[in-house]
C-alpha positions as semicolon CSV with decimal commas, in nm:
position;residue;x (nm);y (nm);z (nm)
1;M;0,013;-0,010;-0,018
2;T;0,154;0,365;-0,104
3;E;0,089;0,678;0,121
4;K;-0,127;0,948;-0,064
5;T;0,112;1,271;-0,087
6;P;-0,044;1,557;0,154
7;F;-0,193;1,794;-0,100
8;I;-0,187;2,175;0,046
9;L;-0,377;2,449;-0,109
10;I;-0,192;2,802;-0,072
11;V;-0,412;3,112;-0,099
12;D;-0,230;3,445;-0,097
13;D;-0,266;3,771;-0,372
14;E;0,116;3,768;-0,381
15;P;0,237;3,613;-0,662
16;D;0,568;3,579;-0,535
17;F;0,483;3,434;-0,191
18;L;0,263;3,199;-0,398
19;E;0,551;3,059;-0,641
20;I;0,827;3,054;-0,334
21;L;0,619;2,880;-0,098
22;S;0,528;2,656;-0,377
23;T;0,842;2,586;-0,484
24;K;0,947;2,500;-0,109
25;L;0,652;2,258;-0,050
26;T;0,674;2,064;-0,361
27;T;1,033;2,014;-0,323
28;A;0,919;1,891;0,037
29;G;0,730;1,630;-0,142
30;F;0,429;1,788;-0,103
31;Q;0,134;1,819;-0,425
32;V;0,023;2,166;-0,391
33;E;-0,231;2,432;-0,574
34;K;-0,228;2,803;-0,592
35;A;-0,497;3,067;-0,585
36;Q;-0,465;3,418;-0,576
37;S;-0,795;3,508;-0,382
38;G;-1,058;3,400;-0,135
39;S;-1,305;3,292;-0,416
40;E;-1,067;3,083;-0,623
41;A;-0,943;2,918;-0,272
42;I;-1,368;2,816;-0,212
43;K;-1,385;2,672;-0,574
44;K;-1,048;2,496;-0,613
45;A;-1,124;2,365;-0,221
46;K;-1,411;2,197;-0,355
47;S;-1,247;2,067;-0,671
48;H;-0,955;1,960;-0,546
49;R;-1,040;1,891;-0,156
50;P;-0,713;1,955;-0,057
51;D;-0,547;1,816;0,293
52;L;-0,496;2,170;0,435
53;M;-0,534;2,531;0,315
54;L;-0,239;2,734;0,388
55;M;-0,439;3,095;0,357
56;D;-0,310;3,462;0,400
57;I;-0,510;3,706;0,577
58;K;-0,464;4,042;0,448
59;M;-0,630;3,987;0,078
60;P;-0,860;4,183;-0,153
61;I;-1,233;4,168;-0,181
62;M;-1,224;3,892;0,045
63;D;-0,990;3,827;0,310
64;G;-0,856;3,510;0,490
65;V;-1,065;3,581;0,786
66;E;-1,390;3,601;0,544
67;T;-1,295;3,330;0,342
68;F;-1,230;3,079;0,602
69;L;-1,567;3,190;0,740
70;K;-1,759;3,088;0,413
71;I;-1,573;2,762;0,407
72;K;-1,717;2,671;0,736
73;E;-2,025;2,726;0,608
74;D;-2,008;2,530;0,306
75;P;-2,049;2,095;0,457
76;D;-1,858;2,001;0,143
77;I;-1,560;2,146;0,237
78;D;-1,606;2,249;0,627
79;G;-1,338;1,990;0,764
80;I;-1,081;2,094;0,597
81;P;-0,767;2,235;0,804
82;V;-0,699;2,571;0,732
83;L;-0,368;2,734;0,847
84;F;-0,319;3,143;0,845
85;L;-0,008;3,256;0,689
86;T;0,113;3,669;0,726
87;N;0,354;3,901;0,777
88;L;0,174;4,150;0,962
89;G;0,414;4,318;1,200
């Protein structure tokens, strides 16, 4: 029996950060998908069902907290763990 590679969805509006974190996680052996907005994150969470979401708090239009609350309202994806990442001082 082979182990499933953990699948992580990274959500951040900064393309450079997405690329750096994606590269590091992929190199570490994780399967990675990226989203640049809260609405894109919700769509990708529904279609890809990640094992974990790494999400920025400060994003335009729908911030990370609002995105998190919408995920928790949706019974199809409310069980996905979400870890907030931010560079707030």
